[in-house]
Amino acid sequence: MLNNSIKKICILFFLYFLIISKTVAQSQENYNKNMELACTLYLTKKEIPKNVLLRLTPKTQDNFSLLYNTTHPETEIGRTDFFYDITQYIFNEVLLYKNMKFYDASLQLASFADGEFAEGFIENLEKIINLNINKFCKTIKNKEYRLHNPIKYYSKFYKCN
């Protein structure tokens, strides 16, 4: 009896793993397609629609790596300021245009602050937080990215619960 229960649990776990793996792969494929569209529009100097821009906000380290890899100078897009322009466009939607559809996306993006671009990301994050500290605290509640610096730091600094 116990042996059958263990087999059933193993089968269920395996099926769950397959479903999750397929979902993650589809999500990455969608991100890749969106990235290709954004790069094409950028290189042809056409406006990137806000819905495409919003979907460029990385939700995973893999997404962020793909976005950051656009800085490598051996590619056509890498010889441009695509990465810096796109990330600033996302922040500016909140900072300049008060487009709250981008509020969570901006915080998500800021959670990837690291290396050469960290200072700019953190400056934008501070400006966004200062728009409304309570909104910041409410938005990050129950978000996975609240556990990552610099969001984690500001969450503690402003005593977000």
mmCIF file of C-alpha atoms in Angstrom:
data_model
loop_
_atom_site.group_PDB
_atom_site.id
_atom_site.type_symbol
_atom_site.label_atom_id
_atom_site.label_comp_id
_atom_site.label_asym_id
_atom_site.label_seq_id
_atom_site.Cartn_x
_atom_site.Cartn_y
_atom_site.Cartn_z
ATOM 1 C CA MET A 1 0.000 0.000 0.000
ATOM 2 C CA LEU A 2 2.719 2.454 0.977
ATOM 3 C CA ASN A 3 4.691 1.546 -2.121
ATOM 4 C CA ASN A 4 1.718 2.462 -4.383
ATOM 5 C CA SER A 5 1.304 5.775 -2.570
ATOM 6 C CA ILE A 6 4.957 6.592 -3.118
ATOM 7 C CA LYS A 7 4.624 5.700 -6.813
ATOM 8 C CA LYS A 8 1.590 7.967 -7.144
ATOM 9 C CA ILE A 9 3.396 10.821 -5.433
ATOM 10 C CA CYS A 10 6.403 10.361 -7.708
ATOM 11 C CA ILE A 11 4.199 10.353 -10.814
ATOM 12 C CA LEU A 12 2.352 13.475 -9.658
ATOM 13 C CA PHE A 13 5.629 15.220 -8.907
ATOM 14 C CA PHE A 14 6.994 14.275 -12.344
ATOM 15 C CA LEU A 15 3.852 15.582 -14.086
ATOM 16 C CA TYR A 16 4.007 18.788 -12.064
ATOM 17 C CA PHE A 17 7.662 19.228 -13.036
ATOM 18 C CA LEU A 18 6.817 18.740 -16.730
ATOM 19 C CA ILE A 19 4.030 21.325 -16.581
ATOM 20 C CA ILE A 20 6.232 23.858 -14.802
ATOM 21 C CA SER A 21 9.112 23.253 -17.225
ATOM 22 C CA LYS A 22 6.854 23.774 -20.229
ATOM 23 C CA THR A 23 5.397 26.955 -18.737
ATOM 24 C CA VAL A 24 8.858 28.381 -18.042
ATOM 25 C CA ALA A 25 10.033 27.513 -21.559
ATOM 26 C CA GLN A 26 6.979 29.175 -23.115
ATOM 27 C CA SER A 27 7.485 32.262 -20.970
ATOM 28 C CA GLN A 28 11.128 32.551 -22.061
ATOM 29 C CA GLU A 29 10.144 32.034 -25.701
ATOM 30 C CA ASN A 30 7.564 34.830 -25.416
ATOM 31 C CA TYR A 31 10.171 37.095 -23.822
ATOM 32 C CA ASN A 32 12.622 36.298 -26.636
ATOM 33 C CA LYS A 33 10.024 37.156 -29.313
ATOM 34 C CA ASN A 34 9.136 40.392 -27.557
ATOM 35 C CA MET A 35 12.830 41.261 -27.297
ATOM 36 C CA GLU A 36 13.335 40.633 -31.025
ATOM 37 C CA LEU A 37 10.397 42.914 -31.842
ATOM 38 C CA ALA A 38 11.689 45.669 -29.558
ATOM 39 C CA CYS A 39 15.195 45.435 -31.033
ATOM 40 C CA THR A 40 13.844 45.631 -34.576
ATOM 41 C CA LEU A 41 11.709 48.654 -33.756
ATOM 42 C CA TYR A 42 14.599 50.329 -31.943
ATOM 43 C CA LEU A 43 17.084 49.734 -34.767
ATOM 44 C CA THR A 44 14.614 51.083 -37.335
ATOM 45 C CA LYS A 45 13.996 54.107 -35.091
ATOM 46 C CA LYS A 46 10.310 53.302 -34.699
ATOM 47 C CA GLU A 47 8.421 53.859 -31.484
ATOM 48 C CA ILE A 48 8.210 50.841 -29.231
ATOM 49 C CA PRO A 49 4.579 50.395 -28.144
ATOM 50 C CA LYS A 50 3.989 50.589 -24.406
ATOM 51 C CA ASN A 51 2.690 47.011 -24.233
ATOM 52 C CA VAL A 52 5.940 45.759 -25.807
ATOM 53 C CA LEU A 53 7.956 47.949 -23.461
ATOM 54 C CA LEU A 54 6.048 46.631 -20.469
ATOM 55 C CA ARG A 55 6.719 43.027 -21.513
ATOM 56 C CA LEU A 56 10.451 43.830 -21.750
ATOM 57 C CA THR A 57 10.569 44.172 -17.986
ATOM 58 C CA PRO A 58 12.490 41.094 -16.868
ATOM 59 C CA LYS A 59 10.796 38.837 -14.363
ATOM 60 C CA THR A 60 13.578 36.265 -14.145
ATOM 61 C CA GLN A 61 17.355 36.293 -14.174
ATOM 62 C CA ASP A 62 17.222 34.616 -17.603
ATOM 63 C CA ASN A 63 15.056 37.459 -18.932
ATOM 64 C CA PHE A 64 17.392 40.032 -17.440
ATOM 65 C CA SER A 65 20.459 38.290 -18.872
ATOM 66 C CA LEU A 66 18.900 38.402 -22.329
ATOM 67 C CA LEU A 67 18.157 42.100 -21.940
ATOM 68 C CA TYR A 68 21.624 42.876 -20.591
ATOM 69 C CA ASN A 69 23.288 40.834 -23.349
ATOM 70 C CA THR A 70 22.131 43.535 -25.764
ATOM 71 C CA THR A 71 25.095 45.568 -24.490
ATOM 72 C CA HIS A 72 27.681 43.259 -26.096
ATOM 73 C CA PRO A 73 29.345 45.341 -28.832
ATOM 74 C CA GLU A 74 29.829 42.449 -31.254
ATOM 75 C CA THR A 75 26.148 42.680 -32.253
ATOM 76 C CA GLU A 76 24.333 45.458 -34.085
ATOM 77 C CA ILE A 77 22.073 46.151 -31.106
ATOM 78 C CA GLY A 78 25.112 46.076 -28.808
ATOM 79 C CA ARG A 79 26.619 49.039 -30.635
ATOM 80 C CA THR A 80 23.621 51.119 -29.560
ATOM 81 C CA ASP A 81 22.300 52.312 -26.216
ATOM 82 C CA PHE A 82 19.338 49.925 -26.396
ATOM 83 C CA PHE A 83 19.734 48.503 -22.879
ATOM 84 C CA TYR A 84 20.141 51.908 -21.243
ATOM 85 C CA ASP A 85 17.410 53.554 -23.308
ATOM 86 C CA ILE A 86 14.882 50.766 -22.777
ATOM 87 C CA THR A 87 15.431 50.543 -19.033
ATOM 88 C CA GLN A 88 15.167 54.325 -18.732
ATOM 89 C CA TYR A 89 11.974 54.320 -20.836
ATOM 90 C CA ILE A 90 10.463 51.882 -18.339
ATOM 91 C CA PHE A 91 11.431 54.055 -15.366
ATOM 92 C CA ASN A 92 10.291 57.220 -17.159
ATOM 93 C CA GLU A 93 6.806 55.839 -17.669
ATOM 94 C CA VAL A 94 6.382 56.207 -13.909
ATOM 95 C CA LEU A 95 8.654 59.158 -13.218
ATOM 96 C CA LEU A 96 7.703 61.459 -16.083
ATOM 97 C CA TYR A 97 4.348 60.236 -17.334
ATOM 98 C CA LYS A 98 2.894 58.917 -14.060
ATOM 99 C CA ASN A 99 1.857 55.753 -15.891
ATOM 100 C CA MET A 100 1.053 53.478 -12.975
ATOM 101 C CA LYS A 101 0.813 50.434 -15.268
ATOM 102 C CA PHE A 102 4.608 50.578 -15.133
ATOM 103 C CA TYR A 103 4.914 51.047 -11.364
ATOM 104 C CA ASP A 104 5.346 47.383 -10.436
ATOM 105 C CA ALA A 105 7.429 46.792 -13.567
ATOM 106 C CA SER A 106 9.802 49.592 -12.557
ATOM 107 C CA LEU A 107 10.294 48.098 -9.111
ATOM 108 C CA GLN A 108 10.830 44.663 -10.657
ATOM 109 C CA LEU A 109 13.436 46.139 -13.007
ATOM 110 C CA ALA A 110 15.183 47.971 -10.163
ATOM 111 C CA SER A 111 15.505 44.683 -8.290
ATOM 112 C CA PHE A 112 18.119 43.658 -10.883
ATOM 113 C CA ALA A 113 20.382 46.612 -9.991
ATOM 114 C CA ASP A 114 23.961 45.398 -10.188
ATOM 115 C CA GLY A 115 27.297 46.300 -11.688
ATOM 116 C CA GLU A 116 27.832 49.204 -14.037
ATOM 117 C CA PHE A 117 24.156 50.187 -14.270
ATOM 118 C CA ALA A 118 23.280 49.781 -10.571
ATOM 119 C CA GLU A 119 23.730 53.441 -9.698
ATOM 120 C CA GLY A 120 21.245 54.573 -12.352
ATOM 121 C CA PHE A 121 18.724 51.900 -11.390
ATOM 122 C CA ILE A 122 18.967 52.854 -7.709
ATOM 123 C CA GLU A 123 18.599 56.559 -8.460
ATOM 124 C CA ASN A 124 15.423 55.819 -10.416
ATOM 125 C CA LEU A 125 14.183 53.532 -7.651
ATOM 126 C CA GLU A 126 14.687 56.236 -5.024
ATOM 127 C CA LYS A 127 12.744 58.723 -7.135
ATOM 128 C CA ILE A 128 9.897 56.239 -7.602
ATOM 129 C CA ILE A 129 9.772 55.455 -3.888
ATOM 130 C CA ASN A 130 9.732 59.164 -3.040
ATOM 131 C CA LEU A 131 6.644 59.657 -5.209
ATOM 132 C CA ASN A 132 4.678 57.725 -2.590
ATOM 133 C CA ILE A 133 6.364 55.630 0.104
ATOM 134 C CA ASN A 134 3.093 53.947 1.121
ATOM 135 C CA LYS A 135 2.475 52.863 -2.474
ATOM 136 C CA PHE A 136 5.968 51.414 -2.590
ATOM 137 C CA CYS A 137 5.369 49.417 0.592
ATOM 138 C CA LYS A 138 1.971 48.169 -0.598
ATOM 139 C CA THR A 139 3.261 47.236 -4.042
ATOM 140 C CA ILE A 140 6.189 45.121 -2.863
ATOM 141 C CA LYS A 141 4.099 43.209 -0.333
ATOM 142 C CA ASN A 142 4.035 39.508 -1.279
ATOM 143 C CA LYS A 143 6.337 40.077 -4.286
ATOM 144 C CA GLU A 144 9.301 37.779 -4.716
ATOM 145 C CA TYR A 145 11.560 40.647 -5.754
ATOM 146 C CA ARG A 146 11.114 42.328 -2.345
ATOM 147 C CA LEU A 147 13.711 39.825 -1.096
ATOM 148 C CA HIS A 148 16.380 41.194 -3.458
ATOM 149 C CA ASN A 149 18.501 44.278 -2.999
ATOM 150 C CA PRO A 150 18.043 47.159 -3.453
ATOM 151 C CA ILE A 151 14.290 46.600 -2.886
ATOM 152 C CA LYS A 152 15.051 44.665 0.302
ATOM 153 C CA TYR A 153 17.178 47.529 1.623
ATOM 154 C CA TYR A 154 14.500 50.156 1.010
ATOM 155 C CA SER A 155 11.800 47.901 2.399
ATOM 156 C CA LYS A 156 13.702 47.739 5.677
ATOM 157 C CA PHE A 157 14.647 51.429 5.540
ATOM 158 C CA TYR A 158 11.020 52.517 5.169
ATOM 159 C CA LYS A 159 9.790 49.807 7.557
ATOM 160 C CA CYS A 160 7.483 48.198 5.045
ATOM 161 C CA ASN A 161 5.675 45.221 6.568
#
